[in-house]
mmCIF file of C-alpha atoms in Angstrom:
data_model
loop_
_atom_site.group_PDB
_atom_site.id
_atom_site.type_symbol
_atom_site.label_atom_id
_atom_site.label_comp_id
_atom_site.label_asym_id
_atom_site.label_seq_id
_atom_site.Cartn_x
_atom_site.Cartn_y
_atom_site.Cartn_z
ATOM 1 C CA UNK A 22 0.000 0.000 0.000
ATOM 2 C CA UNK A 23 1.139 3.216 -1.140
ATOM 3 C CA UNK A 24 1.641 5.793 1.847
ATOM 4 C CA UNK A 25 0.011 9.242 0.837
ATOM 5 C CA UNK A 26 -0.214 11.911 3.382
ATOM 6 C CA UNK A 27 -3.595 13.222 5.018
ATOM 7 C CA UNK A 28 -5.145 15.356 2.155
ATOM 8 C CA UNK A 29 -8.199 17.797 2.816
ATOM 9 C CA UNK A 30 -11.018 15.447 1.134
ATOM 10 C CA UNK A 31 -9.222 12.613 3.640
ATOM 11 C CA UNK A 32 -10.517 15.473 6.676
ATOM 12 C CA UNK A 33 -13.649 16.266 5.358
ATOM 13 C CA UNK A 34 -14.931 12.896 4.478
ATOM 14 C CA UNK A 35 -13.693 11.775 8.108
ATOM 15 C CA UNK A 36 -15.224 14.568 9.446
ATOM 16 C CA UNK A 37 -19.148 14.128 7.215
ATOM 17 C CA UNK A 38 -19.233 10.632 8.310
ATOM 18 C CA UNK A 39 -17.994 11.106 12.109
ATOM 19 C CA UNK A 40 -20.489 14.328 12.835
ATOM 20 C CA UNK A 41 -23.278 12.574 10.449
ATOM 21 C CA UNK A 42 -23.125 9.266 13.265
ATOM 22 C CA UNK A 43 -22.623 10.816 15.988
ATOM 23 C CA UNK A 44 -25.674 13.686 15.962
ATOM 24 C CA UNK A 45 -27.942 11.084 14.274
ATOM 25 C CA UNK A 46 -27.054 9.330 17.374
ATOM 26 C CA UNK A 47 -27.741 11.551 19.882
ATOM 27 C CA UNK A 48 -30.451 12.916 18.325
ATOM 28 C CA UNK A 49 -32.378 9.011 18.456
ATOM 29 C CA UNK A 50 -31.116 8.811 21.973
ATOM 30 C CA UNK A 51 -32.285 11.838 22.958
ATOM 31 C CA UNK A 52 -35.504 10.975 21.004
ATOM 32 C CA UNK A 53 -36.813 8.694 23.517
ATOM 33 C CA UNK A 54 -37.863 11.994 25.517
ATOM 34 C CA UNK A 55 -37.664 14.638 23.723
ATOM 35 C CA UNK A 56 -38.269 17.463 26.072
ATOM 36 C CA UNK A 57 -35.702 16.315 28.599
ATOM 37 C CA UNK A 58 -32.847 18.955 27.250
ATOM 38 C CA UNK A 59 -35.366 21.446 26.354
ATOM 39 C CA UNK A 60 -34.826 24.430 28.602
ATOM 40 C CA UNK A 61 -30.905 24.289 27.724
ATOM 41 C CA UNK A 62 -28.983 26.443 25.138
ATOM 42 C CA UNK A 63 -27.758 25.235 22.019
ATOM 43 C CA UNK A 64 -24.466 24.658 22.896
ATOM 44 C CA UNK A 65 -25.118 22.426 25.725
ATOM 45 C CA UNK A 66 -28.276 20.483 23.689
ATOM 46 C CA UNK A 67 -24.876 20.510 20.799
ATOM 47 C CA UNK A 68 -22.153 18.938 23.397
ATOM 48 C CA UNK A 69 -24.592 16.435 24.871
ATOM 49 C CA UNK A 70 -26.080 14.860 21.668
ATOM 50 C CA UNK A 71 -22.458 15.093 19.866
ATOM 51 C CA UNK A 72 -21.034 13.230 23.277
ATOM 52 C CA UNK A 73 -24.138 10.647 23.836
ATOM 53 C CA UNK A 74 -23.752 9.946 19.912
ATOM 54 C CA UNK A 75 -19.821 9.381 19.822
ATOM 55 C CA UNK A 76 -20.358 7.199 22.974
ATOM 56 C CA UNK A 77 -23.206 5.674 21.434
ATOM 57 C CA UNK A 78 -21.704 4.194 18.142
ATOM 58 C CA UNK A 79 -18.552 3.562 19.995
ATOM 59 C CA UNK A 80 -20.143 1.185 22.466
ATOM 60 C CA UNK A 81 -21.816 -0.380 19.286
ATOM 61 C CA UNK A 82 -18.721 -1.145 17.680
ATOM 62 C CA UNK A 83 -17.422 -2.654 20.743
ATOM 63 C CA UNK A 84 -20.184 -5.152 21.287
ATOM 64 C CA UNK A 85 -19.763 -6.342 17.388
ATOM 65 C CA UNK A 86 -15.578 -6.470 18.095
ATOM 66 C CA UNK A 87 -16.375 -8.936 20.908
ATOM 67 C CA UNK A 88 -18.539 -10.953 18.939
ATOM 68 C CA UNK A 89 -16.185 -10.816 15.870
ATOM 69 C CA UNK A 90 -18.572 -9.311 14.245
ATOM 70 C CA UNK A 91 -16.901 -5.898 12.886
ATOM 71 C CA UNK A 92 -16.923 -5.942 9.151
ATOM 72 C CA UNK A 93 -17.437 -3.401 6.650
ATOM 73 C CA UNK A 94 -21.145 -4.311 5.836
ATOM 74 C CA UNK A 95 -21.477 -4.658 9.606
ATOM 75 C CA UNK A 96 -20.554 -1.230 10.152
ATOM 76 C CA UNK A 97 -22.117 0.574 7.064
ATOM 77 C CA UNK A 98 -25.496 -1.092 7.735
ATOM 78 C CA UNK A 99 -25.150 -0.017 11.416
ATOM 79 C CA UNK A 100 -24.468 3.944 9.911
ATOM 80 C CA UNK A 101 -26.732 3.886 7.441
ATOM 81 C CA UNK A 102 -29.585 2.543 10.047
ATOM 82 C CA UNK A 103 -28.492 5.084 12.312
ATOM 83 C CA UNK A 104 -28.218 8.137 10.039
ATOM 84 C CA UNK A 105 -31.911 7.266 8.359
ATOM 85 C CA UNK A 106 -33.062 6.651 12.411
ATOM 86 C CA UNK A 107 -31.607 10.510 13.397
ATOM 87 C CA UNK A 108 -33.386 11.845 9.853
ATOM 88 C CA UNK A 109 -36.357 10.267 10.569
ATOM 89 C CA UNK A 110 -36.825 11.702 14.093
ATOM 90 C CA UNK A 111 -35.585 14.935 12.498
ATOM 91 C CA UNK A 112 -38.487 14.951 9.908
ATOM 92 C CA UNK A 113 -41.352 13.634 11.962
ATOM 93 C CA UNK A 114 -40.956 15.477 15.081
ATOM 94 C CA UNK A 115 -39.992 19.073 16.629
ATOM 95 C CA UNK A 116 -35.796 18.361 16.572
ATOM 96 C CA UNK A 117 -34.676 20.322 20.403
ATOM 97 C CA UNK A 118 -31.823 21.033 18.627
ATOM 98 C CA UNK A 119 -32.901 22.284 15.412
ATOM 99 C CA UNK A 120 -35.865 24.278 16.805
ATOM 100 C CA UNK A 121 -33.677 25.765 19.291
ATOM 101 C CA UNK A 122 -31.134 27.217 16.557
ATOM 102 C CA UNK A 123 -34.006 28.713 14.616
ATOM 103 C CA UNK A 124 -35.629 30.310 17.729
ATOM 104 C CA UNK A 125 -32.193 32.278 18.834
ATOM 105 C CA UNK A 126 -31.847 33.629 15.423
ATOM 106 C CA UNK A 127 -35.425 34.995 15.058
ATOM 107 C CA UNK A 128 -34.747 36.877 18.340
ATOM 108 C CA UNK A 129 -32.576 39.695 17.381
ATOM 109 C CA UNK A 130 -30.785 40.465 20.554
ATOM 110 C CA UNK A 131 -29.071 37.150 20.961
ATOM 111 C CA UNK A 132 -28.613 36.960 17.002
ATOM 112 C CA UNK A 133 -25.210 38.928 16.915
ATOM 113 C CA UNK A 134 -24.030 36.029 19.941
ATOM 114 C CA UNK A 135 -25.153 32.968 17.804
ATOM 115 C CA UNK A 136 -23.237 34.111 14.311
ATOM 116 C CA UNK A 137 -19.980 34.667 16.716
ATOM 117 C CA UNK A 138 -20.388 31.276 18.387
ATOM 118 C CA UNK A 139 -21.162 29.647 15.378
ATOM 119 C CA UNK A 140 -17.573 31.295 13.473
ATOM 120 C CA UNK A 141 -15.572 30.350 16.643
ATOM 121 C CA UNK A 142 -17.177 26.807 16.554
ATOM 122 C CA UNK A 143 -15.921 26.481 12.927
ATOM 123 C CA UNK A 144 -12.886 28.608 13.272
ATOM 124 C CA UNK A 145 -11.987 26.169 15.754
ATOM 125 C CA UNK A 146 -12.238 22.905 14.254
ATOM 126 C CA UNK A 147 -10.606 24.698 11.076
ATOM 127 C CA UNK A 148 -7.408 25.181 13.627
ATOM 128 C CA UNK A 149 -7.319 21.841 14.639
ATOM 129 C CA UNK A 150 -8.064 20.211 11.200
ATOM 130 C CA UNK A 151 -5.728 22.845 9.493
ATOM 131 C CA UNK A 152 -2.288 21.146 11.503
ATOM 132 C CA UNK A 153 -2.646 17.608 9.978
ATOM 133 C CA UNK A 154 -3.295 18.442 6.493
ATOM 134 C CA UNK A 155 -0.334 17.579 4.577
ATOM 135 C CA UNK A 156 1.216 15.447 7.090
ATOM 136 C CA UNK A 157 1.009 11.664 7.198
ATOM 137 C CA UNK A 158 0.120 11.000 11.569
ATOM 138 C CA UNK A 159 1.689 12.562 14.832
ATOM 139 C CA UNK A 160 5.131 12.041 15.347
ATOM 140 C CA UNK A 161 5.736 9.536 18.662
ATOM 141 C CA UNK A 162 5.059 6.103 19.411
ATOM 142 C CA UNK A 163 0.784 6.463 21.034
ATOM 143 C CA UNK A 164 -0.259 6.908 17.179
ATOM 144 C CA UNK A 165 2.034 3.781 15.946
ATOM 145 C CA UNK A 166 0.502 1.775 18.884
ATOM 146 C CA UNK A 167 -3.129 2.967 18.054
ATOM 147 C CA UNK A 168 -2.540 2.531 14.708
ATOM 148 C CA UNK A 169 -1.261 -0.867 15.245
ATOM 149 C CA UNK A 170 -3.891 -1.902 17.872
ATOM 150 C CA UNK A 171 -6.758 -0.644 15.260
ATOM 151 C CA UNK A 172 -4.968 -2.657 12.196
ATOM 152 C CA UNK A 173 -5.411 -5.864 14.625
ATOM 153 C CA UNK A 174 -9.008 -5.196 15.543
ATOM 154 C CA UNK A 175 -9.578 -5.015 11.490
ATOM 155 C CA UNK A 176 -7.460 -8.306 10.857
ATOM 156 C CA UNK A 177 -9.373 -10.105 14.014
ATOM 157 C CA UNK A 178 -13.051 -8.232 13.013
ATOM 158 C CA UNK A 179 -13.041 -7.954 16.722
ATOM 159 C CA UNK A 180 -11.112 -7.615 19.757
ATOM 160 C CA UNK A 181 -7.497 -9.239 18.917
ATOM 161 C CA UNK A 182 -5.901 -11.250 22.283
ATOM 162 C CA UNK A 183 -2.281 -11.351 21.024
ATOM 163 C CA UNK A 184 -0.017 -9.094 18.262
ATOM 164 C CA UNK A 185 -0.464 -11.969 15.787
ATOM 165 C CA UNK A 186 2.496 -11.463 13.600
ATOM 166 C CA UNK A 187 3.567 -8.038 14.583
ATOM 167 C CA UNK A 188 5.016 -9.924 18.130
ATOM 168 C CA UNK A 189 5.600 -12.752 19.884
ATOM 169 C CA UNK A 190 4.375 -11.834 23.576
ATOM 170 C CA UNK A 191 0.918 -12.660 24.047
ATOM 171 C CA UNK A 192 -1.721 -9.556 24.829
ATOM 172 C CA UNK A 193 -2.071 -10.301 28.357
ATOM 173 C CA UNK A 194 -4.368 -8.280 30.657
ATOM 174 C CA UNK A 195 -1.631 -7.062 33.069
ATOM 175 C CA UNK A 196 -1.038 -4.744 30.095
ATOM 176 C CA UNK A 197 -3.002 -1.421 30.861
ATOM 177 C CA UNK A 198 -3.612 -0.088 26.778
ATOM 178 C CA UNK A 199 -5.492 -3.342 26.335
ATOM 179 C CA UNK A 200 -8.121 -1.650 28.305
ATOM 180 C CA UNK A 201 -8.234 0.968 26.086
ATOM 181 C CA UNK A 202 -10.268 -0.381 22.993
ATOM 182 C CA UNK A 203 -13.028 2.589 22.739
ATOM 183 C CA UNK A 204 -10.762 4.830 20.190
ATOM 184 C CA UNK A 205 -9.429 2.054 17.655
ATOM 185 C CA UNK A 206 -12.626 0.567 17.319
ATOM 186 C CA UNK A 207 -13.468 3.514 16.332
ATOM 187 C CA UNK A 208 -10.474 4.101 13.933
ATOM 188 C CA UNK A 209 -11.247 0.528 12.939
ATOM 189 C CA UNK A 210 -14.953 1.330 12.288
ATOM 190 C CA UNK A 211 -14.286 4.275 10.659
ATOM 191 C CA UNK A 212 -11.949 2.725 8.245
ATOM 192 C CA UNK A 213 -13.958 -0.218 7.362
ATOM 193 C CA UNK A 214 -16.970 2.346 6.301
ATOM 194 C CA UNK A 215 -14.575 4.701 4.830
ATOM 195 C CA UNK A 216 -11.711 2.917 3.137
ATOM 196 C CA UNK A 217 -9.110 5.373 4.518
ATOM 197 C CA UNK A 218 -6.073 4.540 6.155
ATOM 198 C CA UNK A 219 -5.774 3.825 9.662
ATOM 199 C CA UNK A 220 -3.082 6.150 10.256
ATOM 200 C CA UNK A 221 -4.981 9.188 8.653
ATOM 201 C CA UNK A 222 -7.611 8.012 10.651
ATOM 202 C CA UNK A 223 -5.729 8.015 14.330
ATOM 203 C CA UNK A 224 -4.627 11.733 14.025
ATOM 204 C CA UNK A 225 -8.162 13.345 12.107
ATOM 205 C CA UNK A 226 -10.322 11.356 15.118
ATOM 206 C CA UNK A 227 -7.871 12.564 17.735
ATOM 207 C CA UNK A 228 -8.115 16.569 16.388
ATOM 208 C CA UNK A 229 -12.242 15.734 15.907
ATOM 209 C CA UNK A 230 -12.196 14.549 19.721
ATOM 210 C CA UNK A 231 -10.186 18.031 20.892
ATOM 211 C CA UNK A 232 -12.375 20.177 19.095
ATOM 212 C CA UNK A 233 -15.765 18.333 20.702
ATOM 213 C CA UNK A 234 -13.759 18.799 24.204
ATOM 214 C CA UNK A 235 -13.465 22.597 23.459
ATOM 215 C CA UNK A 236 -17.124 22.931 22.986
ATOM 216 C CA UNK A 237 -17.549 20.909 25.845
ATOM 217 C CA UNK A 238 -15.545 23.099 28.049
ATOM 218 C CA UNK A 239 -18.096 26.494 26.594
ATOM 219 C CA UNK A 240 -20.715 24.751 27.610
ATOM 220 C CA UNK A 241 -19.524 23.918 30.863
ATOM 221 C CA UNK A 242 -18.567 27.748 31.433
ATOM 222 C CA UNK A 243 -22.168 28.744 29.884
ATOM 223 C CA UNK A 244 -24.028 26.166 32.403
ATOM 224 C CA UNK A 245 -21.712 27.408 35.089
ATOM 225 C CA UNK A 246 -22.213 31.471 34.309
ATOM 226 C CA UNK A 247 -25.150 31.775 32.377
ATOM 227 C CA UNK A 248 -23.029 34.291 30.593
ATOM 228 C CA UNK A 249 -23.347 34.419 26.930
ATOM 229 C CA UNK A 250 -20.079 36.235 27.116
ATOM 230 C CA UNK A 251 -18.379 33.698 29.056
ATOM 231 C CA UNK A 252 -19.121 30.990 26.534
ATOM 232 C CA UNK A 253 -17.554 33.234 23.599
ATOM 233 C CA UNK A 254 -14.468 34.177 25.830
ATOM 234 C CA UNK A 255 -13.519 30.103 27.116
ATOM 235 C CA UNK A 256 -13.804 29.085 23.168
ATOM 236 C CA UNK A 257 -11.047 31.852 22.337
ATOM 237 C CA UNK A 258 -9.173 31.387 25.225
ATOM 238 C CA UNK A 259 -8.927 27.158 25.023
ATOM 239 C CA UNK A 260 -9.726 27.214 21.207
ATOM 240 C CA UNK A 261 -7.656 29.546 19.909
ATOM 241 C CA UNK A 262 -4.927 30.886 22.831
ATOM 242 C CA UNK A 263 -4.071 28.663 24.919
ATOM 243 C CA UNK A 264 -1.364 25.730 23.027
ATOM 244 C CA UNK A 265 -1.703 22.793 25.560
ATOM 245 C CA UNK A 266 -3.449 20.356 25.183
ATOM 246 C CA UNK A 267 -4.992 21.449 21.721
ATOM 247 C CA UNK A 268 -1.680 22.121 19.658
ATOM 248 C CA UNK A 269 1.121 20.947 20.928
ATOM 249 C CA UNK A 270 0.085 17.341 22.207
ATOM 250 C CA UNK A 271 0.047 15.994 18.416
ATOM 251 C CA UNK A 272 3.613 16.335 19.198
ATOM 252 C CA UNK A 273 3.455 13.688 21.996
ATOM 253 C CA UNK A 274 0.340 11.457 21.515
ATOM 254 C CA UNK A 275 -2.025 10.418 24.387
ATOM 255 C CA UNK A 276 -4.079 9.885 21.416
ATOM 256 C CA UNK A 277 -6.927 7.466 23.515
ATOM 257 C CA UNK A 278 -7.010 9.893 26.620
ATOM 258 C CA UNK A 279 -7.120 12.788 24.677
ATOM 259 C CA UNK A 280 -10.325 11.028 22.964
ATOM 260 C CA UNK A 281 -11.704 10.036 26.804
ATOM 261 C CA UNK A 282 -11.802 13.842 27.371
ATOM 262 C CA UNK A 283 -13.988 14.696 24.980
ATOM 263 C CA UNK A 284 -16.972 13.281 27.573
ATOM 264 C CA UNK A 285 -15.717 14.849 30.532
ATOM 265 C CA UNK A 286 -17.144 18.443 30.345
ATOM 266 C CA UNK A 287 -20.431 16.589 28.757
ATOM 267 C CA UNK A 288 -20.373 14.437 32.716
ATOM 268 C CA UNK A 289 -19.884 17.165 34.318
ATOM 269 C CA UNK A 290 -22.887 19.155 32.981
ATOM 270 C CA UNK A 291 -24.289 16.499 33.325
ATOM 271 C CA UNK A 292 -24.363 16.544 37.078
ATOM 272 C CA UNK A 293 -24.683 20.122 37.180
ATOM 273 C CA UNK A 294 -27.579 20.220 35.147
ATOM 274 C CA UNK A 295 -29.525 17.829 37.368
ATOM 275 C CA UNK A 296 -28.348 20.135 40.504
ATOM 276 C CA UNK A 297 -30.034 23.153 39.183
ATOM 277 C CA UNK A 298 -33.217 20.749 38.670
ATOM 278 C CA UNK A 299 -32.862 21.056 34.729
ATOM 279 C CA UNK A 300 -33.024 17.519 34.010
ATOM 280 C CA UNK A 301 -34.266 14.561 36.207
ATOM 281 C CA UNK A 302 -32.259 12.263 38.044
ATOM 282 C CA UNK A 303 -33.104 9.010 36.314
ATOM 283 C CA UNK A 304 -32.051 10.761 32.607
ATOM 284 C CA UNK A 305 -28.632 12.102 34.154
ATOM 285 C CA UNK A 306 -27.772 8.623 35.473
ATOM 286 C CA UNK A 307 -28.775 7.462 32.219
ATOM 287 C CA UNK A 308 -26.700 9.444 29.980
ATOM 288 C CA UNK A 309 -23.584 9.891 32.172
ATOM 289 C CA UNK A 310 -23.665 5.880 32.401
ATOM 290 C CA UNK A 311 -22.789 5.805 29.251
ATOM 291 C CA UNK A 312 -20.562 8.198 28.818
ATOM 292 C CA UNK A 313 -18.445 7.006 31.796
ATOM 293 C CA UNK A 314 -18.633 3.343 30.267
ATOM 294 C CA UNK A 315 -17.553 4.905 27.011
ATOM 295 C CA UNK A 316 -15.221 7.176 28.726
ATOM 296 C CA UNK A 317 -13.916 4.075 30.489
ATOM 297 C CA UNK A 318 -12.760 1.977 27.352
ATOM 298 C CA UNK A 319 -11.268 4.895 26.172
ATOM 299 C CA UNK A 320 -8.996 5.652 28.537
ATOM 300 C CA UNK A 321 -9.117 5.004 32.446
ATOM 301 C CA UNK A 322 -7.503 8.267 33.334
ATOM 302 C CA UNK A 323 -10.925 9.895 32.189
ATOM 303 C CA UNK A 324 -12.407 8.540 35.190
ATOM 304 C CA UNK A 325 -9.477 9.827 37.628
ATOM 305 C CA UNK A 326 -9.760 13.366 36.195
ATOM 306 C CA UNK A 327 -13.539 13.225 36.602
ATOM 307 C CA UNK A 328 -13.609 11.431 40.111
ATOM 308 C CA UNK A 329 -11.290 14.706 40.988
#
C-alpha cells in the first residue's frame, strides 16, 4: 500500500461521516424523551447529543468487536440505520436542537451572539483540522501503537488477544492499553466504512475529539455562568490561545485519553444540570452511564480526572 499523506477530502470525508453518526445518534437517543434537554442552550443540547452519539456508536462497535462481528457491511449497515433513524426523528418530530437554533436567530438580541459562536465553533475545528493536512500521523510512538492496535481489531473483526504477527508476547491483561479499545474501534470502524487509512484516521479522530472537548468546556462555562459572554471568551481562550493540550500534544500522543476527554465536560454538565433541577435524576444517570462506560474503554484516566 502506497503511503500518501492526510489530504483535505481525507478530513472532510472523516469529518461528514464522524459528525453525520454521531448527531444522528444523539439525536435518536435523545428521542426517547424529547423534552428532557429542552430548557438548555444550544451549545449544551450541541455537546450532549455530539457526546451521547460518539459514545453511542462507539459502544456499538465494541459489542460487534467482541462478537467478531466488525466488518465493513457490519458497520455501514449499522451507519446507514443510524443516520436514516436521526433523519427520521428529524423529519417527523420538533428536533430540540434544530428548533432551538431557529428560535435564537429569530430573536434579534441574541442573534449577533449565535453568528460569533457559530464562526468560533468552525474557526476552531478549522485550527485543529488545518495542523494535519499535509502530514502523514503525529510524530511519537501512542499513534504507531493505536494505529497498530486498530490494524489488529480489522485483521481479528473484533477484539485481537495477542499481536499476531507483529510480536511474539501474548496480549495479556496485566497490560493497561489493552483496556483501552473505545478509540481504535473507532479508527477501525471508521476505516472499514470509509476505506481510509488507519493512520490518517488516528490523528483526524484525535483533532475531531479536541475540538468536541473545546465545545464541551463552553458549555460547561455557559451552564456554570449563564453568561453568553463567558461561553464566547472560554472558546477563544482554550480554542484559539491557549497551546496545551490542543496544539502541541500531536507532538506527543495520548491519542486514547485525549479522545476520553472529549466526555468529561459533557459528565460534568451532566451533574450540574440535574443540581439546578434542569433535568431529572433518572435521565442524568442514564446518559452519564454511558458516557463514563464509554469514557472508560477509552482511557481510564478519564475517570481519575472526573472522580477529581
Amino acid at each position: 500500500m502506497e503511503i500518501t499523506p492526510i489530504s483535505i477530502f481525507d478530513i472532510l470525508g472523516t469529518l461528514i461521516y464522524l459528525l453525520s453518526l454521531w448527531i444522528t445518534s444523539g439525536i435518536v437517543i435523545t428521542s426517547v424523551r424529547s423534552n428532557v434537554f429542552k430548557n438548555l442552550s444550544f451549545l449544551t443540547k450541541l455537546v450532549i447529543i455530539l457526546t451521547l452519539g460518539m459514545a453511542f456508536s462507539t459502544l456499538v462497535l465494541t459489542v460487534f468487536a467482541y462478537f467478531h462481528a466488525l466488518t465493513n457491511y457490519i458497520v455501514i449497515i449499522f451507519s446507514a440505520t443510524i443516520m436514516t433513524l436521526g433523519l427520521l426523528s428529524i423529519i417527523t418530530r420538533r428536533n430540540v436542537l434544530l428548533s432551538s437554533t431557529k428560535c435564537a436567530y429569530k430573536i434579534r438580541r441574541k442573534r449577533f451572539y449565535y453568528i460569533a459562536l457559530s464562526a468560533l465553533i468552525l474557526l476552531t475545528l478549522w485550527s485543529r483540522l488545518a495542523l494535519i493536512n499535509g502530514v502523514y500521523t503525529y510524530p511519537g510512538d501512542d499513534p504507531k501503537l493505536y494505529a497498530l492496535i486498530s490494524k489488529r481489531i480489522i485483521e481479528e473483526q473484533g477484539v485481537p488477544y495477542s499481536w499476531g504477527k507483529y510480536a511474539f508476547n501474548e496480549w495479556i491483561v496485566e497490560k493497561l492499553h489493552l483496556y483501552m479499545l473505545g478509540m481504535p474501534i473507532l479508527v477501525a470502524g471508521s476505516s472499514l466504512s470509509l476505506g481510509i487509512p488507519i493512520y490518517k484516521l488516528v490523528a483526524i479522530i484525535t483533532q475531531v475529539a479536541v475540538w468536541i472537548s473545546i465545545l464541551g468546556l463552553a458549555a460547561l462555562s455557559e451552564v456554570l455562568w449563564r453568561n453568553r459572554y463567558s461561553t464566547l471568551f472560554s472558546i477563544v481562550i482554550y480554542g484559539l490561545l491557549v497551546a496545551e493540550p490542543s496544539l502541541t500534544w500531536i507532538t506527543w500522543g495520548g491519542n486514547a485519553e485525549l479522545c476520553g476527554l472529549a466526555y468529561l465536560p459533557a459528565l460534568i454538565i451532566l451533574v450540574l444540570l440535574y443540581i439546578m433541577g434542569l433535568i431529572g435524576f433518572w435521565w442524568a444517570v442514564l446518559y452519564g452511564s454511558l458516557l463514563m462506560a464509554t469514557a472508560i474503554i477509552t482511557h481510564p484516566f478519564v475517570v481519575i480526572y472526573y472522580l477529581s
